[in-house]
Amino acid sequence: NDGPWSSFTIEIGTPAQSINILVSTASYQTWGVDPAGCTSTDPSDCSTLRGRFYNNSASTSWDPNTSNVTTTIYDLDLESDLGYSGKGRYGFDNITLGYLGGGGPTLANQTVASIATKEFYMGVFGVKPQASNFTSLTDPIPSFMQNLRTQSIIPSLSWAYTAGNQYREQQ
């Protein structure tokens, strides 16, 4: 909704749900847009515009985050310094980078939030290697990047990313 950013595809859940997300260098979590993120007043292609839906209730591998026995909904603290806010339904699910069978890694039981807020228009894939904490700082949940490294799928926590610039004229 604010320009032609470069997104990429990941798959979440069982059966796998393909969604387009934006890379976030500030986040350490994965978020997908919930079906409630589009309403009857939105354009008919809202799901496509927002990167397609991740419906956690349609995933047999979804495991709600029950760290807090009263809710699975937590604040989305990403970019709160910029005035963005919202809430997400957190749990754990399978995540595949790229399409299933495309050669990208798949990790089970990863932190995932299903978001409906329009403050964050598309889902995100966080590359910051920081743990999530839902109860206290003594109970960290490793990020996708940390889990890739721990399982020796990647050699280090270093990464590079080119966001692209689709409107820039080539010299």
Coordinates of N, CA, C and O in Angstrom, one line a residue:
N1 N 0.8 -1.2 0.0 CA 0.0 0.0 0.0 C 0.8 1.3 0.0 O 0.3 2.3 -0.1
D2 N 2.2 1.1 0.1 CA 3.0 2.3 0.0 C 4.2 2.2 -1.0 O 5.2 2.8 -0.8
G3 N 3.9 1.4 -2.0 CA 4.9 1.3 -3.1 C 5.2 -0.1 -3.4 O 4.8 -1.1 -2.8
P4 N 6.0 -0.3 -4.5 CA 6.3 -1.7 -5.0 C 7.5 -2.3 -4.3 O 8.6 -2.5 -4.8
W5 N 7.3 -2.7 -3.0 CA 8.4 -3.3 -2.3 C 8.6 -4.8 -2.8 O 7.6 -5.4 -3.3
S6 N 9.8 -5.3 -2.6 CA 10.1 -6.7 -3.0 C 9.7 -7.6 -1.9 O 10.2 -7.5 -0.8
S7 N 8.8 -8.5 -2.2 CA 8.3 -9.5 -1.2 C 8.8 -10.8 -1.6 O 9.3 -11.0 -2.8
F8 N 8.8 -11.8 -0.7 CA 9.0 -13.2 -1.2 C 8.1 -14.1 -0.5 O 7.4 -13.8 0.5
T9 N 8.1 -15.3 -1.0 CA 7.1 -16.3 -0.6 C 7.7 -17.2 0.5 O 8.8 -17.7 0.4
I10 N 6.8 -17.5 1.5 CA 7.1 -18.5 2.5 C 5.8 -19.3 2.6 O 4.8 -18.9 2.1
E11 N 6.0 -20.5 3.2 CA 4.8 -21.3 3.5 C 4.7 -21.6 4.9 O 5.8 -21.9 5.6
I12 N 3.5 -21.5 5.5 CA 3.3 -21.7 6.9 C 2.2 -22.8 7.0 O 1.2 -22.7 6.4
G13 N 2.4 -23.7 8.0 CA 1.3 -24.6 8.4 C 1.3 -25.9 7.6 O 2.1 -26.2 6.8
T14 N 0.3 -26.7 8.0 CA 0.0 -28.0 7.4 C -1.5 -28.1 7.2 O -2.2 -28.0 8.2
P15 N -2.0 -28.2 6.0 CA -1.2 -28.1 4.7 C -0.6 -26.7 4.6 O -1.1 -25.7 5.2
A16 N 0.4 -26.6 3.8 CA 1.2 -25.4 3.6 C 0.3 -24.3 3.0 O -0.4 -24.5 2.0
Q17 N 0.4 -23.1 3.6 CA -0.3 -21.9 3.1 C 0.8 -21.0 2.6 O 1.6 -20.5 3.3
S18 N 0.8 -20.7 1.3 CA 1.7 -19.8 0.7 C 1.3 -18.3 0.9 O 0.2 -17.9 0.6
I19 N 2.3 -17.6 1.5 CA 2.0 -16.1 1.7 C 3.2 -15.3 1.2 O 4.3 -15.9 1.2
N20 N 3.0 -14.1 0.8 CA 4.1 -13.2 0.5 C 4.3 -12.3 1.7 O 3.4 -11.8 2.3
I21 N 5.6 -12.2 2.0 CA 5.9 -11.4 3.2 C 7.1 -10.4 2.8 O 7.7 -10.5 1.8
L22 N 7.3 -9.5 3.7 CA 8.4 -8.5 3.6 C 9.5 -9.0 4.6 O 9.2 -9.4 5.7
V23 N 10.7 -8.8 4.2 CA 11.8 -9.1 5.2 C 11.9 -7.9 6.1 O 11.7 -6.8 5.8
S24 N 12.0 -8.2 7.4 CA 12.2 -7.2 8.4 C 13.5 -7.4 9.1 O 13.8 -8.5 9.7
T25 N 14.4 -6.4 9.0 CA 15.6 -6.4 9.7 C 15.5 -6.1 11.2 O 16.4 -6.3 12.0
A26 N 14.3 -5.6 11.6 CA 14.1 -5.2 13.0 C 13.3 -6.3 13.8 O 13.3 -6.2 15.0
S27 N 12.7 -7.2 13.0 CA 11.9 -8.2 13.7 C 12.7 -9.5 13.8 O 13.6 -9.8 13.1
Y28 N 12.2 -10.3 14.8 CA 12.8 -11.7 15.0 C 11.7 -12.7 14.9 O 11.9 -13.8 15.4
Q29 N 10.5 -12.3 14.4 CA 9.4 -13.2 14.3 C 8.8 -13.2 12.9 O 9.2 -12.4 12.1
T30 N 7.9 -14.2 12.7 CA 7.2 -14.3 11.4 C 5.7 -13.9 11.7 O 5.1 -14.5 12.6
W31 N 5.2 -13.1 10.8 CA 3.8 -12.7 10.9 C 3.1 -13.0 9.5 O 3.7 -12.7 8.5
G32 N 1.9 -13.5 9.6 CA 1.1 -13.6 8.4 C -0.2 -12.9 8.6 O -0.7 -12.8 9.7
V33 N -0.8 -12.4 7.5 CA -2.1 -11.7 7.6 C -3.2 -12.7 7.8 O -3.4 -13.6 7.0
D34 N -4.0 -12.5 8.8 CA -5.2 -13.3 9.1 C -6.3 -13.0 8.2 O -6.4 -11.8 7.7
P35 N -7.2 -13.9 7.9 CA -8.4 -13.6 7.1 C -9.2 -12.4 7.6 O -9.8 -11.7 6.8
A36 N -9.2 -12.2 8.9 CA -9.9 -11.0 9.5 C -9.2 -9.7 9.1 O -9.8 -8.6 9.4
G37 N -8.1 -9.7 8.5 CA -7.4 -8.5 8.1 C -8.0 -7.8 6.9 O -7.6 -6.7 6.5
C38 N -9.0 -8.5 6.2 CA -9.7 -7.9 5.1 C -11.2 -8.0 5.5 O -11.7 -9.0 6.0
T39 N -11.9 -6.9 5.3 CA -13.3 -6.8 5.6 C -14.1 -6.5 4.4 O -13.6 -6.3 3.3
S40 N -15.4 -6.5 4.5 CA -16.3 -6.2 3.4 C -16.1 -4.9 2.8 O -16.5 -4.6 1.6
T41 N -15.5 -3.9 3.5 CA -15.3 -2.6 2.9 C -14.0 -2.5 2.2 O -13.7 -1.5 1.5
D42 N -13.1 -3.5 2.2 CA -11.9 -3.5 1.5 C -12.1 -3.9 0.1 O -13.1 -4.5 -0.3
P43 N -11.1 -3.6 -0.8 CA -11.2 -4.0 -2.2 C -11.3 -5.6 -2.3 O -10.8 -6.3 -1.4
S44 N -11.9 -6.0 -3.4 CA -12.1 -7.5 -3.5 C -10.8 -8.3 -3.6 O -10.8 -9.5 -3.3
D45 N -9.7 -7.6 -4.0 CA -8.4 -8.3 -4.1 C -7.6 -8.0 -2.8 O -6.3 -8.1 -2.9
C46 N -8.2 -7.7 -1.7 CA -7.5 -7.4 -0.5 C -6.5 -8.4 -0.1 O -5.4 -8.2 0.3
S47 N -6.9 -9.7 -0.1 CA -6.0 -10.8 0.3 C -4.8 -10.8 -0.6 O -3.7 -10.9 -0.1
T48 N -4.9 -10.6 -1.9 CA -3.7 -10.6 -2.8 C -2.9 -9.4 -2.4 O -1.6 -9.5 -2.4
L49 N -3.5 -8.2 -2.2 CA -2.7 -7.0 -1.9 C -1.9 -7.1 -0.6 O -0.8 -6.6 -0.5
R50 N -2.5 -7.8 0.3 CA -1.8 -8.0 1.6 C -0.9 -9.2 1.7 O -0.4 -9.6 2.7
G51 N -0.7 -9.9 0.6 CA 0.2 -11.0 0.5 C -0.4 -12.4 0.7 O 0.3 -13.4 0.9
R52 N -1.7 -12.5 0.7 CA -2.5 -13.7 0.9 C -2.5 -14.0 2.4 O -1.8 -13.5 3.2
F53 N -3.5 -14.9 2.8 CA -3.8 -15.1 4.2 C -3.0 -16.3 4.7 O -2.8 -17.3 4.1
Y54 N -2.7 -16.2 6.0 CA -2.3 -17.3 6.9 C -3.4 -17.5 7.9 O -3.7 -16.7 8.7
N55 N -4.1 -18.6 7.7 CA -5.3 -18.9 8.6 C -4.8 -20.0 9.5 O -4.8 -21.2 9.2
N56 N -4.4 -19.6 10.7 CA -3.9 -20.6 11.7 C -4.9 -21.7 12.0 O -4.5 -22.8 12.3
S57 N -6.1 -21.4 12.0 CA -7.1 -22.4 12.4 C -7.3 -23.5 11.3 O -7.8 -24.6 11.5
A58 N -6.7 -23.2 10.1 CA -6.8 -24.2 9.0 C -5.5 -25.1 9.0 O -5.4 -26.0 8.2
S59 N -4.6 -24.8 9.9 CA -3.3 -25.6 10.0 C -3.4 -26.7 11.1 O -3.6 -26.3 12.3
T60 N -3.1 -27.9 10.7 CA -3.1 -29.0 11.7 C -1.9 -29.0 12.6 O -1.8 -29.6 13.6
S61 N -0.9 -28.2 12.2 CA 0.4 -28.1 12.9 C 0.4 -26.9 13.8 O 1.4 -26.7 14.5
W62 N -0.6 -26.1 13.8 CA -0.7 -24.9 14.6 C -0.8 -25.3 16.1 O -1.6 -26.1 16.5
D63 N 0.0 -24.6 16.9 CA 0.0 -24.9 18.4 C -0.1 -23.5 19.0 O 0.9 -22.7 19.0
P64 N -1.2 -23.1 19.6 CA -1.3 -21.8 20.2 C -0.3 -21.6 21.3 O 0.1 -22.5 22.0
N65 N 0.2 -20.3 21.4 CA 1.1 -20.0 22.5 C 0.3 -19.8 23.8 O -0.5 -18.8 23.9
T66 N 0.5 -20.7 24.7 CA -0.3 -20.7 25.9 C 0.6 -20.2 27.1 O 0.3 -20.6 28.3
S67 N 1.6 -19.4 26.8 CA 2.5 -18.9 27.9 C 1.6 -18.1 28.9 O 1.9 -18.2 30.1
N68 N 0.7 -17.4 28.4 CA -0.3 -16.7 29.2 C -1.6 -17.4 29.1 O -2.2 -17.5 28.1
V69 N -2.0 -18.0 30.2 CA -3.2 -18.9 30.2 C -4.5 -18.2 29.8 O -5.5 -18.9 29.5
T70 N -4.5 -16.9 29.8 CA -5.7 -16.2 29.5 C -5.9 -15.7 28.1 O -7.0 -15.4 27.6
T71 N -4.8 -15.7 27.3 CA -4.9 -15.3 25.9 C -3.7 -15.8 25.1 O -2.7 -16.1 25.6
T72 N -3.9 -15.8 23.8 CA -2.8 -16.1 22.8 C -2.6 -14.8 22.0 O -1.8 -14.8 21.1
I73 N -3.2 -13.7 22.4 CA -3.1 -12.4 21.7 C -2.1 -11.5 22.4 O -2.3 -11.3 23.6
Y74 N -1.1 -11.0 21.7 CA 0.0 -10.2 22.3 C 0.2 -9.0 21.4 O -0.2 -9.0 20.3
D75 N 0.7 -7.9 22.1 CA 1.1 -6.7 21.3 C 2.1 -7.0 20.3 O 3.0 -7.8 20.5
L76 N 2.0 -6.3 19.2 CA 3.0 -6.3 18.1 C 3.9 -5.1 18.4 O 3.5 -3.9 18.1
D77 N 5.1 -5.3 19.0 CA 5.9 -4.2 19.4 C 6.8 -3.6 18.3 O 7.5 -2.6 18.5
L78 N 6.8 -4.2 17.2 CA 7.7 -3.8 16.1 C 7.3 -2.4 15.7 O 6.1 -2.1 15.4
E79 N 8.2 -1.5 15.6 CA 8.0 -0.1 15.1 C 7.1 0.7 16.0 O 6.5 1.7 15.6
S80 N 7.0 0.4 17.3 CA 6.2 1.2 18.2 C 6.8 2.6 18.4 O 6.0 3.5 18.7
D81 N 8.1 2.7 18.2 CA 8.7 4.1 18.3 C 8.2 5.0 17.2 O 8.3 6.2 17.3
L82 N 7.7 4.4 16.1 CA 7.1 5.1 15.0 C 5.6 5.3 15.1 O 5.0 5.9 14.2
G83 N 5.0 4.8 16.2 CA 3.6 5.0 16.4 C 2.8 3.9 15.9 O 1.5 3.9 15.9
Y84 N 3.4 2.8 15.4 CA 2.6 1.7 14.9 C 2.3 0.7 16.0 O 3.1 0.5 16.9
S85 N 1.1 0.2 16.0 CA 0.7 -0.7 17.0 C -0.3 -1.8 16.4 O -0.7 -1.7 15.3
G86 N -0.6 -2.7 17.2 CA -1.5 -3.7 16.8 C -1.3 -5.0 17.7 O -0.5 -5.0 18.6
K87 N -2.1 -6.0 17.4 CA -2.0 -7.2 18.2 C -2.0 -8.4 17.2 O -2.5 -8.3 16.1
G88 N -1.4 -9.5 17.7 CA -1.4 -10.7 16.9 C -1.7 -11.9 17.7 O -1.4 -11.9 18.9
R89 N -2.3 -12.9 17.1 CA -2.5 -14.2 17.7 C -1.3 -15.0 17.5 O -0.9 -15.4 16.4
Y90 N -0.6 -15.3 18.6 CA 0.7 -16.0 18.6 C 0.6 -17.5 18.9 O -0.3 -17.9 19.7
G91 N 1.4 -18.2 18.2 CA 1.5 -19.6 18.4 C 2.8 -20.1 17.7 O 3.7 -19.4 17.4
F92 N 2.8 -21.4 17.4 CA 3.9 -22.1 16.8 C 3.4 -22.9 15.6 O 2.4 -23.6 15.7
D93 N 4.2 -22.9 14.5 CA 3.8 -23.6 13.3 C 5.0 -23.9 12.4 O 6.1 -23.3 12.7
N94 N 4.8 -24.7 11.4 CA 5.9 -25.0 10.5 C 6.1 -23.8 9.5 O 5.1 -23.3 9.1
I95 N 7.3 -23.5 9.2 CA 7.6 -22.5 8.2 C 8.6 -23.0 7.2 O 9.6 -23.6 7.6
T96 N 8.3 -22.8 6.0 CA 9.3 -23.1 4.9 C 9.6 -21.9 4.1 O 8.7 -21.1 3.8
L97 N 10.9 -21.6 3.9 CA 11.3 -20.5 3.1 C 11.2 -20.9 1.6 O 11.7 -21.9 1.2
G98 N 10.4 -20.1 0.9 CA 10.1 -20.4 -0.5 C 8.9 -21.4 -0.5 O 8.1 -21.5 0.4
Y99 N 8.7 -22.1 -1.6 CA 7.6 -23.0 -1.8 C 8.1 -24.4 -1.3 O 9.2 -24.8 -1.5
L100 N 7.2 -25.1 -0.7 CA 7.4 -26.5 -0.3 C 8.0 -27.3 -1.4 O 7.4 -27.3 -2.5
G101 N 9.1 -28.0 -1.3 CA 9.7 -28.7 -2.3 C 10.6 -27.9 -3.2 O 11.2 -28.4 -4.1
G102 N 10.8 -26.6 -2.9 CA 11.6 -25.7 -3.7 C 13.1 -25.7 -3.2 O 13.9 -25.0 -3.7
G103 N 13.4 -26.5 -2.1 CA 14.7 -26.5 -1.6 C 15.0 -25.6 -0.5 O 16.1 -25.7 0.1
G104 N 14.1 -24.8 -0.1 CA 14.3 -23.9 1.1 C 14.1 -24.7 2.3 O 13.4 -25.7 2.4
P105 N 14.7 -24.3 3.4 CA 14.6 -25.0 4.7 C 13.2 -24.9 5.3 O 12.5 -23.9 5.1
T106 N 12.8 -26.0 5.9 CA 11.5 -26.1 6.7 C 11.9 -26.3 8.1 O 12.7 -27.2 8.4
L107 N 11.3 -25.5 9.0 CA 11.5 -25.7 10.5 C 10.1 -25.8 11.1 O 9.2 -25.1 10.8
A108 N 10.0 -26.8 12.0 CA 8.7 -27.0 12.7 C 8.7 -26.2 14.0 O 9.8 -25.8 14.5
N109 N 7.5 -25.9 14.4 CA 7.3 -25.3 15.8 C 8.0 -24.0 15.9 O 8.6 -23.7 16.9
Q110 N 7.8 -23.1 14.9 CA 8.4 -21.8 14.9 C 7.4 -20.7 15.4 O 6.2 -20.9 15.1
T111 N 7.9 -19.7 16.0 CA 7.0 -18.6 16.5 C 6.4 -17.9 15.3 O 7.0 -17.4 14.4
V112 N 5.0 -17.8 15.3 CA 4.2 -17.2 14.2 C 3.1 -16.4 14.8 O 2.5 -16.8 15.8
A113 N 2.9 -15.2 14.2 CA 1.7 -14.4 14.7 C 0.8 -14.3 13.5 O 1.2 -14.0 12.3
S114 N -0.5 -14.4 13.7 CA -1.5 -14.1 12.7 C -2.1 -12.7 13.0 O -2.6 -12.5 14.1
I115 N -1.9 -11.8 12.1 CA -2.3 -10.4 12.3 C -3.4 -9.9 11.5 O -3.6 -10.4 10.3
A116 N -4.3 -9.1 12.0 CA -5.4 -8.5 11.3 C -5.2 -7.0 11.1 O -5.9 -6.4 10.3
T117 N -4.4 -6.4 11.9 CA -4.3 -4.9 11.9 C -3.8 -4.5 10.5 O -3.0 -5.2 9.9
K118 N -4.2 -3.3 10.2 CA -3.7 -2.7 8.9 C -2.5 -1.8 9.2 O -1.9 -1.2 8.2
E119 N -2.1 -1.6 10.4 CA -0.9 -0.9 10.7 C 0.3 -1.5 10.0 O 1.2 -0.8 9.7
F120 N 0.3 -2.8 10.0 CA 1.3 -3.6 9.2 C 0.6 -4.3 8.1 O -0.1 -5.2 8.3
Y121 N 0.7 -3.7 6.9 CA -0.1 -4.2 5.8 C 0.1 -5.6 5.3 O -0.8 -6.3 4.9
M122 N 1.4 -6.0 5.3 CA 1.8 -7.3 4.9 C 2.4 -8.0 6.1 O 2.8 -7.4 7.1
G123 N 2.5 -9.3 5.9 CA 3.3 -10.1 6.9 C 4.7 -9.8 6.8 O 5.2 -9.2 5.9
V124 N 5.5 -10.3 7.8 CA 6.9 -10.1 7.9 C 7.6 -11.4 8.2 O 7.1 -12.3 8.8
F125 N 8.9 -11.4 7.8 CA 9.8 -12.5 8.2 C 11.0 -11.8 8.8 O 11.7 -11.1 8.1
G126 N 11.2 -12.0 10.1 CA 12.2 -11.3 10.8 C 13.5 -12.1 10.7 O 13.6 -13.3 10.9
V127 N 14.6 -11.3 10.3 CA 15.9 -11.9 10.2 C 16.8 -11.5 11.4 O 18.0 -12.0 11.5
K128 N 16.3 -10.8 12.3 CA 17.1 -10.4 13.5 C 17.2 -11.7 14.4 O 16.2 -12.2 14.8
P129 N 18.4 -12.1 14.8 CA 18.6 -13.3 15.6 C 18.4 -13.1 17.1 O 19.3 -13.1 17.8
Q130 N 17.2 -12.8 17.4 CA 16.9 -12.5 18.8 C 15.7 -13.4 19.3 O 14.8 -13.6 18.5
A131 N 15.7 -13.8 20.5 CA 14.7 -14.7 21.0 C 13.4 -13.9 21.3 O 13.5 -12.7 21.7
S132 N 12.3 -14.5 21.3 CA 11.0 -13.9 21.7 C 10.8 -14.3 23.2 O 11.3 -15.4 23.6
N133 N 10.2 -13.4 24.0 CA 9.9 -13.7 25.4 C 8.5 -13.3 25.6 O 8.1 -12.2 25.5
F134 N 7.7 -14.3 26.0 CA 6.3 -14.1 26.2 C 5.9 -14.0 27.7 O 4.9 -13.5 28.1
T135 N 6.8 -14.6 28.5 CA 6.5 -14.6 30.0 C 7.6 -13.8 30.7 O 7.3 -13.0 31.5
S136 N 8.8 -14.1 30.5 CA 9.9 -13.4 31.2 C 11.2 -13.6 30.4 O 11.3 -14.3 29.4
L137 N 12.2 -12.9 30.8 CA 13.5 -12.9 30.1 C 14.2 -14.2 30.3 O 15.2 -14.5 29.7
T138 N 13.7 -15.0 31.2 CA 14.4 -16.3 31.5 C 13.8 -17.5 30.7 O 14.2 -18.6 30.9
D139 N 12.8 -17.2 29.9 CA 12.2 -18.2 29.1 C 12.2 -17.9 27.6 O 11.1 -17.7 27.0
P140 N 13.4 -17.7 27.0 CA 13.4 -17.3 25.6 C 13.0 -18.4 24.6 O 13.3 -19.5 24.8
I141 N 12.4 -17.9 23.5 CA 12.0 -18.8 22.4 C 12.9 -18.4 21.2 O 12.7 -17.3 20.7
P142 N 13.8 -19.3 20.7 CA 14.7 -18.9 19.7 C 14.0 -18.5 18.4 O 12.9 -19.0 18.1
S143 N 14.6 -17.5 17.7 CA 14.0 -17.1 16.4 C 14.3 -18.1 15.3 O 15.1 -19.0 15.5
F144 N 13.7 -17.9 14.2 CA 13.9 -18.8 13.0 C 15.4 -18.8 12.7 O 16.0 -19.9 12.4
M145 N 16.0 -17.7 12.6 CA 17.4 -17.6 12.3 C 18.3 -18.3 13.3 O 19.2 -19.0 12.9
Q146 N 18.0 -18.1 14.6 CA 18.7 -18.9 15.6 C 18.6 -20.4 15.4 O 19.5 -21.1 15.6
N147 N 17.4 -20.8 15.1 CA 17.1 -22.3 14.9 C 17.8 -22.8 13.7 O 18.3 -23.9 13.7
L148 N 17.9 -22.0 12.6 CA 18.7 -22.4 11.4 C 20.1 -22.6 11.8 O 20.8 -23.6 11.4
R149 N 20.7 -21.7 12.6 CA 22.1 -21.8 13.0 C 22.3 -23.0 14.0 O 23.2 -23.8 13.8
T150 N 21.4 -23.2 15.0 CA 21.5 -24.2 15.9 C 21.5 -25.6 15.3 O 22.2 -26.5 15.7
Q151 N 20.7 -25.7 14.2 CA 20.6 -27.0 13.5 C 21.6 -27.1 12.4 O 21.5 -28.0 11.6
S152 N 22.6 -26.2 12.3 CA 23.7 -26.2 11.4 C 23.2 -26.2 9.9 O 23.8 -26.7 9.0
I153 N 22.0 -25.5 9.7 CA 21.5 -25.3 8.3 C 22.2 -24.2 7.7 O 22.4 -24.1 6.5
I154 N 22.6 -23.2 8.5 CA 23.4 -22.0 8.0 C 24.6 -22.0 8.9 O 24.7 -22.4 10.0
P155 N 25.7 -21.4 8.3 CA 27.0 -21.4 9.0 C 27.1 -20.3 10.1 O 28.0 -20.4 11.0
S156 N 26.3 -19.3 10.0 CA 26.4 -18.2 10.9 C 25.1 -17.4 10.9 O 24.2 -17.7 10.1
L157 N 25.0 -16.4 11.8 CA 23.8 -15.6 11.9 C 24.0 -14.3 11.0 O 23.1 -13.4 11.1
S158 N 25.0 -14.3 10.2 CA 25.2 -13.2 9.2 C 24.2 -13.3 8.1 O 23.9 -14.4 7.7
W159 N 23.7 -12.2 7.5 CA 22.8 -12.3 6.4 C 23.0 -11.0 5.5 O 23.6 -10.0 6.0
A160 N 22.5 -11.1 4.3 CA 22.5 -9.9 3.4 C 21.1 -9.9 2.7 O 20.6 -11.0 2.5
Y161 N 20.7 -8.8 2.4 CA 19.4 -8.7 1.7 C 19.3 -7.4 0.9 O 19.8 -6.3 1.3
T162 N 18.9 -7.6 -0.4 CA 18.7 -6.4 -1.3 C 17.2 -6.2 -1.4 O 16.5 -7.1 -2.0
A163 N 16.7 -5.1 -0.9 CA 15.3 -4.9 -1.0 C 14.8 -4.6 -2.4 O 13.6 -4.8 -2.7
G164 N 15.7 -4.2 -3.2 CA 15.3 -3.9 -4.6 C 14.7 -2.5 -4.7 O 14.3 -1.8 -3.8
N165 N 14.6 -2.0 -5.9 CA 14.1 -0.7 -6.2 C 13.5 -0.8 -7.6 O 14.2 -0.5 -8.6
Q166 N 12.3 -1.2 -7.7 CA 11.7 -1.5 -9.0 C 11.5 -0.3 -9.9 O 11.3 -0.4 -11.1
Y167 N 11.5 0.9 -9.4 CA 11.3 2.1 -10.2 C 12.6 2.9 -10.5 O 12.5 3.9 -11.2
R168 N 13.7 2.4 -10.1 CA 14.9 3.1 -10.3 C 15.4 2.9 -11.8 O 15.4 1.7 -12.3
E169 N 15.8 3.9 -12.4 CA 16.2 3.8 -13.8 C 17.7 3.3 -13.8 O 18.5 3.7 -13.1
Q170 N 17.9 2.3 -14.7 CA 19.3 1.7 -14.8 C 20.2 2.7 -15.5 O 19.8 3.3 -16.5
Q171 N 21.4 2.8 -15.0 CA 22.4 3.7 -15.6 C 23.2 3.0 -16.7 O 23.6 1.9 -16.6

